[in-house]
Short mmCIF file of C-alpha atoms and ligand atoms in Angstrom, two decimals:
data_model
loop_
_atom_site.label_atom_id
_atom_site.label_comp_id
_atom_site.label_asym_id
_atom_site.label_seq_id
_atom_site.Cartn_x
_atom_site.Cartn_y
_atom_site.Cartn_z
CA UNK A 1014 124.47 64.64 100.01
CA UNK A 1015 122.78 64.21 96.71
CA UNK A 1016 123.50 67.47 94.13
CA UNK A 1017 120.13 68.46 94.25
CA UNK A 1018 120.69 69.39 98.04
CA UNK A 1019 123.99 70.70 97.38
CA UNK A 1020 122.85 72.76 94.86
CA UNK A 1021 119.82 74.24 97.46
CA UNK A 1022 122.54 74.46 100.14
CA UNK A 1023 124.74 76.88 97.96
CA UNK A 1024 122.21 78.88 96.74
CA UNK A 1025 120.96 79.34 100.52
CA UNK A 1026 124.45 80.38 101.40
CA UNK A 1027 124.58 82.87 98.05
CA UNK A 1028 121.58 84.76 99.47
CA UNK A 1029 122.63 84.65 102.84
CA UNK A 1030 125.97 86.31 101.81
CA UNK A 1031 123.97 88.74 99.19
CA UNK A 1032 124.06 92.19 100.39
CA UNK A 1033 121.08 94.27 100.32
CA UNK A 1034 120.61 97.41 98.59
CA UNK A 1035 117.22 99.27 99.90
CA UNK A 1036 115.45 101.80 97.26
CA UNK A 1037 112.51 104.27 98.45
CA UNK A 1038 109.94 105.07 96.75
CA UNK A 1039 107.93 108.73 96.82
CA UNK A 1040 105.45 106.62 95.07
CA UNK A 1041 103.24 103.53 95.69
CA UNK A 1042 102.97 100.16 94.11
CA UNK A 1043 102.30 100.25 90.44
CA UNK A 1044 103.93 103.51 89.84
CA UNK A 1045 106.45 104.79 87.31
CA UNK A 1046 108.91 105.10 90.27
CA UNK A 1047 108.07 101.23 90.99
CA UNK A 1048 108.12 99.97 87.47
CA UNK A 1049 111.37 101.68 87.09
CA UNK A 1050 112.68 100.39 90.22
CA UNK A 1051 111.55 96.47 89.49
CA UNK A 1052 113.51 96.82 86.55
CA UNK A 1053 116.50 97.93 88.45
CA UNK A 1054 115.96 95.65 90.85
CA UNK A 1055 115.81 92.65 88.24
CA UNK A 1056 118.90 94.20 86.17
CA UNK A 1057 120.99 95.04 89.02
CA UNK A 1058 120.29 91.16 90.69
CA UNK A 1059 121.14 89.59 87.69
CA UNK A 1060 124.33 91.05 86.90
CA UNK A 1061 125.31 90.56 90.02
CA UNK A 1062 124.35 86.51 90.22
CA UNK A 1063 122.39 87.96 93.09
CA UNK A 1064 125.26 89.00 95.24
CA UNK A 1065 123.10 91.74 95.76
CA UNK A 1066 119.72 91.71 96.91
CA UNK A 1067 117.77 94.71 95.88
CA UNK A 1068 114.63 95.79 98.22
CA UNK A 1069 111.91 98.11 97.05
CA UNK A 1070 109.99 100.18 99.69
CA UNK A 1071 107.20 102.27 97.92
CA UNK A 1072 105.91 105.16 99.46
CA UNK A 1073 104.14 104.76 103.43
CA UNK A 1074 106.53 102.24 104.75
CA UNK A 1075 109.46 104.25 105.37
CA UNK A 1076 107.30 106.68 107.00
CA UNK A 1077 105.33 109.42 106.27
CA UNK A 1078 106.74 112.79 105.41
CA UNK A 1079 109.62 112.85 102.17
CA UNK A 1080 112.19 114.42 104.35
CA UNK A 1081 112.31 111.25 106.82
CA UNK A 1082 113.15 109.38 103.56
CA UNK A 1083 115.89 111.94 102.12
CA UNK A 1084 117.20 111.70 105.55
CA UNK A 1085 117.25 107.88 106.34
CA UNK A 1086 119.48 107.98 102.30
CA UNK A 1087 121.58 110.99 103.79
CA UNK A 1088 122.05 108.79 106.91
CA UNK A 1089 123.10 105.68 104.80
CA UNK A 1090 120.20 103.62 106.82
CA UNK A 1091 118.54 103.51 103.25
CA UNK A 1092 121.00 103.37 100.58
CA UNK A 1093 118.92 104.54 97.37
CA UNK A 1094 115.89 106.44 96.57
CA UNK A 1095 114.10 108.65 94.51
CA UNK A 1096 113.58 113.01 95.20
CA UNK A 1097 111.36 114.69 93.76
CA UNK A 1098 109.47 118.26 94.41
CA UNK A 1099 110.16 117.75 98.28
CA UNK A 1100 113.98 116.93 98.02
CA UNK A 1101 114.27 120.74 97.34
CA UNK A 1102 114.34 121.53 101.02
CA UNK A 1103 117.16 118.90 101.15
CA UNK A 1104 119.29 119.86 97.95
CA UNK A 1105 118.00 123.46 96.74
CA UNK A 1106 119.48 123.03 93.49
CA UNK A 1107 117.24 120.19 92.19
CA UNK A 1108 114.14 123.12 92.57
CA UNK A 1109 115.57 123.62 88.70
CA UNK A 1110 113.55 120.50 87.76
CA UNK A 1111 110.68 122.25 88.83
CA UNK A 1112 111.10 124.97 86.77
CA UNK A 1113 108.61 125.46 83.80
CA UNK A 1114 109.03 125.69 80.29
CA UNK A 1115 112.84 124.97 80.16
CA UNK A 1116 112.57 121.18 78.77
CA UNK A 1117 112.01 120.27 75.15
CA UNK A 1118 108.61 119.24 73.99
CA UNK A 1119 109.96 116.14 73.34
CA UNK A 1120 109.90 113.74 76.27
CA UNK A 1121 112.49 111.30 74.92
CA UNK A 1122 114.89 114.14 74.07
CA UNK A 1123 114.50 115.64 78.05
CA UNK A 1124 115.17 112.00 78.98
CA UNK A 1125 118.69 111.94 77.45
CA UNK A 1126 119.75 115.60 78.27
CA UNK A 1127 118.81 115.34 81.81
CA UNK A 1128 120.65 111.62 81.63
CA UNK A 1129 124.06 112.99 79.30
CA UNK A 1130 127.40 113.12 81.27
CA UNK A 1131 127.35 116.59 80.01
CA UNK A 1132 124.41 117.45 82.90
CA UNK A 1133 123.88 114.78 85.17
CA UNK A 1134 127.77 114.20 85.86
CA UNK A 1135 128.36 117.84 85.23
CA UNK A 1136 130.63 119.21 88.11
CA UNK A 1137 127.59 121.92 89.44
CA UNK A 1138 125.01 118.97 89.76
CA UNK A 1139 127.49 116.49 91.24
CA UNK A 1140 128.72 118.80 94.03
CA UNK A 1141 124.97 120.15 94.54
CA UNK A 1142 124.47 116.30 95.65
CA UNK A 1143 128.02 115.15 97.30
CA UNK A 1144 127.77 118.59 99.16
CA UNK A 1145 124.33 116.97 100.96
CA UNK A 1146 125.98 112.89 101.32
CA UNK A 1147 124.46 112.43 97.98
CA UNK A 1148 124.95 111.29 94.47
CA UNK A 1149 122.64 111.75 91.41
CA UNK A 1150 122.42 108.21 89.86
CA UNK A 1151 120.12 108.86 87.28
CA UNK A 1152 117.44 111.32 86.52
CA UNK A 1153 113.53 109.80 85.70
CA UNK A 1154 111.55 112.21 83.57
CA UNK A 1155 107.66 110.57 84.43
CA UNK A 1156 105.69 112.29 81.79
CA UNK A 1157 104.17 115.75 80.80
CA UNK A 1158 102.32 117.20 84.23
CA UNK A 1159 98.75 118.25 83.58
CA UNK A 1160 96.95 120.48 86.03
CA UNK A 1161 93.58 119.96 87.45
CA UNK A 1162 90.68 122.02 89.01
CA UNK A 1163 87.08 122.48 89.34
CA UNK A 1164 87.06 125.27 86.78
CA UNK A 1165 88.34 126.15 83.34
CA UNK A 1166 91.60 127.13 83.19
CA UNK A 1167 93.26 128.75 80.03
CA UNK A 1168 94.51 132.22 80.62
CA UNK A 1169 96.99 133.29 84.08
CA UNK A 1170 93.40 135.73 84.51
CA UNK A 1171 91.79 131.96 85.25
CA UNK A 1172 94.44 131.19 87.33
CA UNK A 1173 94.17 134.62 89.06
CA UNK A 1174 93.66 133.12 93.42
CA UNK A 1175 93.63 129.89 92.53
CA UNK A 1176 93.91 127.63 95.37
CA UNK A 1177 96.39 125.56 94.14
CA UNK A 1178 98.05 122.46 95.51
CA UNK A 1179 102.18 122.39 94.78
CA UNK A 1180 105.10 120.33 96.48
CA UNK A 1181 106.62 121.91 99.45
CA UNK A 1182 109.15 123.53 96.87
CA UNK A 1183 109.65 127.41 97.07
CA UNK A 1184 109.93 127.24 93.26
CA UNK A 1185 107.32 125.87 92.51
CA UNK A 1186 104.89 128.23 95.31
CA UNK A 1187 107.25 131.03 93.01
CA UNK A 1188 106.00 129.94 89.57
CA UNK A 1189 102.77 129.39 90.84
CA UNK A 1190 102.25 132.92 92.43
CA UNK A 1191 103.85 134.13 89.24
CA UNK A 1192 100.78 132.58 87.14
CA UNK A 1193 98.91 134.38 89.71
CA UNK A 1194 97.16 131.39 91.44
CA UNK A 1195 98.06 131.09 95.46
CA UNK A 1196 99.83 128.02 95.66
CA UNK A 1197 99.53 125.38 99.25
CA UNK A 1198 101.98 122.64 100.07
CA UNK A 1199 99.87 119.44 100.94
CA UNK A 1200 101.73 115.74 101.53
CA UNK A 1201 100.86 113.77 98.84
CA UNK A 1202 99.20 111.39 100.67
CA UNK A 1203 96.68 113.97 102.24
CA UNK A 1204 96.11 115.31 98.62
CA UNK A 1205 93.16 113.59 97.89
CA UNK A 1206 90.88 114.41 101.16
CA UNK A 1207 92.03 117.77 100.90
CA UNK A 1208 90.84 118.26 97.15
CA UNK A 1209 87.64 116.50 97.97
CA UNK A 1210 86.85 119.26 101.14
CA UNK A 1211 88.10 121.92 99.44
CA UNK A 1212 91.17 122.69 100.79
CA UNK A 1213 92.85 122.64 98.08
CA UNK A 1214 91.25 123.53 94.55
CA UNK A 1215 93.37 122.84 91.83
CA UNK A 1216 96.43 120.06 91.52
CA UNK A 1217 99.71 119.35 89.69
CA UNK A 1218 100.62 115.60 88.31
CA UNK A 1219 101.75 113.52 86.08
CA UNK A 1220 98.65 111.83 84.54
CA UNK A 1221 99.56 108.04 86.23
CA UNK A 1222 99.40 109.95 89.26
CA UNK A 1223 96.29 111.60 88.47
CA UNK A 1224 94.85 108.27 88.19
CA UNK A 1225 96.35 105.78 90.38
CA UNK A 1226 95.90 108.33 93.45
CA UNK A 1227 92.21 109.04 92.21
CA UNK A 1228 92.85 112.42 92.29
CA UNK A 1229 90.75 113.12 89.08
CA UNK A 1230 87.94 111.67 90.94
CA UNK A 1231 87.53 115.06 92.91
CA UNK A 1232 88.61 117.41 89.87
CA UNK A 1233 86.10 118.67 87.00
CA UNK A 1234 88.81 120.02 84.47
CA UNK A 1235 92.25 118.22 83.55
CA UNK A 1236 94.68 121.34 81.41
CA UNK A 1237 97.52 120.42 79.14
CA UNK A 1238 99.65 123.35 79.42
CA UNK A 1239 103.21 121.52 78.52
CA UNK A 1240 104.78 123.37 81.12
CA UNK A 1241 107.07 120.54 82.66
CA UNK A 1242 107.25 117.12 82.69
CA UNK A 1243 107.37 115.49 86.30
CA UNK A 1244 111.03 114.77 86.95
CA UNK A 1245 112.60 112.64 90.20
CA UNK A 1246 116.48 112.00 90.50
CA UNK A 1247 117.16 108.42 91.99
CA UNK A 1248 119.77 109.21 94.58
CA UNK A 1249 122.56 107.15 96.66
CA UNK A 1250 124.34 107.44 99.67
CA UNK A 1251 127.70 109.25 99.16
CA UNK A 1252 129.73 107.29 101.77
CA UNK A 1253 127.78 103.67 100.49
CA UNK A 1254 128.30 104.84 97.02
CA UNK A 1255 132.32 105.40 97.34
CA UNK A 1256 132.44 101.88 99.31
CA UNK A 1257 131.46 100.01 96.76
CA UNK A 1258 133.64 98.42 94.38
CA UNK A 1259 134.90 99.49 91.06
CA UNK A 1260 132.34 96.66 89.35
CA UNK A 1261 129.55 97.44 91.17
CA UNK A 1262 129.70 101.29 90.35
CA UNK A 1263 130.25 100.25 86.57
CA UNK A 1264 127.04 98.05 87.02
CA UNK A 1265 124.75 101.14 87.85
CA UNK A 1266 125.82 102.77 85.58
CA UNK A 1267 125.34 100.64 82.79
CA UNK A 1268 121.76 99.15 84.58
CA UNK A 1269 120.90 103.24 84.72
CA UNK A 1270 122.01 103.85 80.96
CA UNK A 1271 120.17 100.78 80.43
CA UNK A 1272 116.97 101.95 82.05
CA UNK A 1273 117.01 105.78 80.23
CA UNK A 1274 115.12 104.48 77.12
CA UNK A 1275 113.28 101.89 79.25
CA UNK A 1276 111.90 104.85 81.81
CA UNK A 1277 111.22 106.74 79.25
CA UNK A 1278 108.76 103.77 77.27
CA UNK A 1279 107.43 102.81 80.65
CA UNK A 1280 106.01 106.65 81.57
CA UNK A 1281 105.04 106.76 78.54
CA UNK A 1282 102.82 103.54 78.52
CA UNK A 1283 101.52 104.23 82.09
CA UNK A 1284 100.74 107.85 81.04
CA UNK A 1285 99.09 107.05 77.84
CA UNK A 1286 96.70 103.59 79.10
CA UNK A 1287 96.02 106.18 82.54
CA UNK A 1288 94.72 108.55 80.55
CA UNK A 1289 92.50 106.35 78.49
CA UNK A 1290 91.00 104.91 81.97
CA UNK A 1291 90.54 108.75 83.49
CA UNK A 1292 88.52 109.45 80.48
CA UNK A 1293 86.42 106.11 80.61
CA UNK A 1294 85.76 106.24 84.11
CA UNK A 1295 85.16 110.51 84.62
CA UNK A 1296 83.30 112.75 82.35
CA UNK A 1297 86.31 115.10 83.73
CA UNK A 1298 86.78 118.05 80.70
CA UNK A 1299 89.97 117.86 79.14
CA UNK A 1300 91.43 120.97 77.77
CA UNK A 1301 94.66 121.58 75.81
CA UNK A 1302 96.33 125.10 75.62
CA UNK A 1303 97.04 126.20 72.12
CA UNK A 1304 100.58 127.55 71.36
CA UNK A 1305 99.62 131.00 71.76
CA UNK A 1306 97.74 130.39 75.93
CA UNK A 1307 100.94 128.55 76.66
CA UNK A 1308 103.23 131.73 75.66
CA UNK A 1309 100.90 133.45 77.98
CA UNK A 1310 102.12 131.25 80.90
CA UNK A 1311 106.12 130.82 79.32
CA UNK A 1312 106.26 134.44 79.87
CA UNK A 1313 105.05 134.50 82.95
CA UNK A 1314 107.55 131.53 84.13
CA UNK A 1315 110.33 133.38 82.61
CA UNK A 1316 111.11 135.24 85.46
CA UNK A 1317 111.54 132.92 87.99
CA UNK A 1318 114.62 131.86 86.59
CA UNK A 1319 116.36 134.83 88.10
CA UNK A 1320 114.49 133.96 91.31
CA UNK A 1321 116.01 130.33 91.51
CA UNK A 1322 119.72 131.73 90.00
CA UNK A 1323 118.28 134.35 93.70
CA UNK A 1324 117.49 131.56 96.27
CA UNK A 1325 119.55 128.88 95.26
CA UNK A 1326 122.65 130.39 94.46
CA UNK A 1327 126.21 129.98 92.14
CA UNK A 1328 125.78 126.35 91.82
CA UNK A 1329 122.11 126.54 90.78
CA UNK A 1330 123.12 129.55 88.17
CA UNK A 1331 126.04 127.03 86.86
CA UNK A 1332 123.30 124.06 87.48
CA UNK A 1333 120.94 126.05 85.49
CA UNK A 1334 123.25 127.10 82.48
CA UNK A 1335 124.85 123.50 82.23
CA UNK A 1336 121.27 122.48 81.86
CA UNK A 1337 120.10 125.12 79.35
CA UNK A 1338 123.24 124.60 76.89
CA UNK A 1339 122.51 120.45 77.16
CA UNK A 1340 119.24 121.61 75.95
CA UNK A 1341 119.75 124.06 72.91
CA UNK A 1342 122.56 121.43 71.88
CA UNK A 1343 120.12 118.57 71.85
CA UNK A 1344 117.32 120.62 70.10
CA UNK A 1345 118.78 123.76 68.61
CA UNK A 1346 116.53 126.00 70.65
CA UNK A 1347 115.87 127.90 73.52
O1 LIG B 1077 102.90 115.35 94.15
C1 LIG B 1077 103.62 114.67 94.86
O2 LIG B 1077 103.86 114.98 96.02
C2 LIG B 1077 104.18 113.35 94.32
N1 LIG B 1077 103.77 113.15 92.96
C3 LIG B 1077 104.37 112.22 92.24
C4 LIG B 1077 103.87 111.89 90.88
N2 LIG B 1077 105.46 111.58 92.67
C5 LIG B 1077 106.10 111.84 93.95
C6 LIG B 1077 105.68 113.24 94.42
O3 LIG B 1077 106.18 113.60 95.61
#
């Protein structure tokens, strides 16, 4: 056999030996979830001289409501994925992502609190995940959230009935009602329709997401309110996770270290170049909330602290406070 064969030959019977790792996405092609998860995939599949095999399934083709994907990662079928808004009905605790104004301004510094041992391996947020056949791998802050809707919005008064559109997240329908607004759970991928009929009159994204979903298409006024940024945790099997060798956990963590910095310059490219085309392509009215309209809404938010610490429990109250001392640490604040 000459060595170019042999050399084919092996590396056939390398991939046919690889194992595969599968990663969901809540999001579709050409997403911050999907940029992040390429990377992972190409970082992962190197380091391992593609013993493993890393598969990317973006949002749609593992089905169509987020709970069939938390479950398939709970029942090991997929082994990795990302939960956002929705995995709340599946681990309560991460509703504390959702909360508002407990993040720093600063993007990059939310990217490394929410990623430092001190919260993401702290002992509340580990068991919050291992209690549900989980394990937080990594958390991926995907830029400041703007809302939308078909009227001005700067004071809770404007807010006041609102019609609008959350993730099916009691936190969230919480923070919302305590704006004043009344909040509806829609699936992501019905978003859009129901904005354009009316169902829905206002709407909560990152600003990628604004734009690669079209939602701004069916919106008149886009509000900077720096309330939260959009946050999903990219979760693991429990039982795949412990199965795996020594190595390979080392590898994600270093390829999720890695990919903190890298997350964080990839939402923040996406964001930025998404915003550029919204404003090119709509004559959509932006508006940005001075310091003194967003107090009007932090006070407002306050509250539902004590409503989380309510529904959610010790281990959100520990979850919480882990989260709130990583956070005055980092920035001297709060
Ligand atoms: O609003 C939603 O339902 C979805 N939005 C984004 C940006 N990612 C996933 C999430 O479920």
């Amino acid at each position: 056999m000459g060595a170019v064969a042999a050399l084919g030959l092996m590396a056939l019977s390398a991939s046919a030996n690889a194992e595969t790792w599968r990663i969901g996405l809540e999001e579709i092609e050409g997403s911050v979830q999907h940029r992040y998860a390429e990377r992972f995939k190409e970082l992962v599949e190197k380091k391992s001289d593609d013993e493993i095999n890393v598969q990317l399934l973006p949002y749609g083709t593992w089905g169509s409501t987020y709970s069939a994907l938390y479950d398939a990662i709970q029942g090991g079928a997929i082994q990795l994925g990302f939960g956002s808004g929705f995995l709340g009905g599946t681990v309560p605790e991460s509703q504390l992502l959702n909360l508002n104004y407990i993040m720093p301004d600063d993007q990059w510094l939310t990217a490394k609190v929410l990623n430092s041992d001190a919260f993401l391996k702290s002992e509340p947020w580990r068991q919050a995940f291992r209690a549900r056949d989980l394990v937080a791998l990594a958390e991926l802050p995907e830029g400041n959230q703007a809302w939308t809707a078909n009227k001005a919005v700067r004071t809770p008064a404007d807010m006041k009935g609102l019609n609008i559109r959350v993730m099916d997240n009691s936190l969230l329908r919480a923070t919302y009602r305590a704006y004043g607004a009344s909040p509806t759970s829609i699936a992501y991928g019905e978003l859009y329709s129901a904005l354009q009929q009316g169902q829905a009159e206002g709407n909560i994204q990152p600003i990628f997401a604004h734009e690669e979903m079209g939602f701004y298409e069916v919106q008149d006024y886009m509000i900077f309110a720096g309330q939260s940024q959009f946050v999903a945790t990219l979760i693991g099997n429990a039982d795949w996770y412990d199965g795996l060798s020594d190595d390979q956990r080392a590898m994600i963590d270093a390829v999720t270290k890695k990919l903190v910095r890298e997350g964080h310059d990839i939402q923040t490219r996406f964001n930025k170049k998404r915003l550029k085309a919204i404003r090119s392509k709509s004559d959509i009215e932006i508006i940005e909330l001075d310091d003194a309209q967003r107090d009007a809404f932090r006070e407002l938010a306050r509250p539902v602290r004590e409503t989380y610490i309510e529904e959610v429990g010790e281990r959100g109250e520990q979850s919480l406070n882990t989260l709130l001392d990583a956070v005055k640490k980092a920035d001297g604040k709060q």
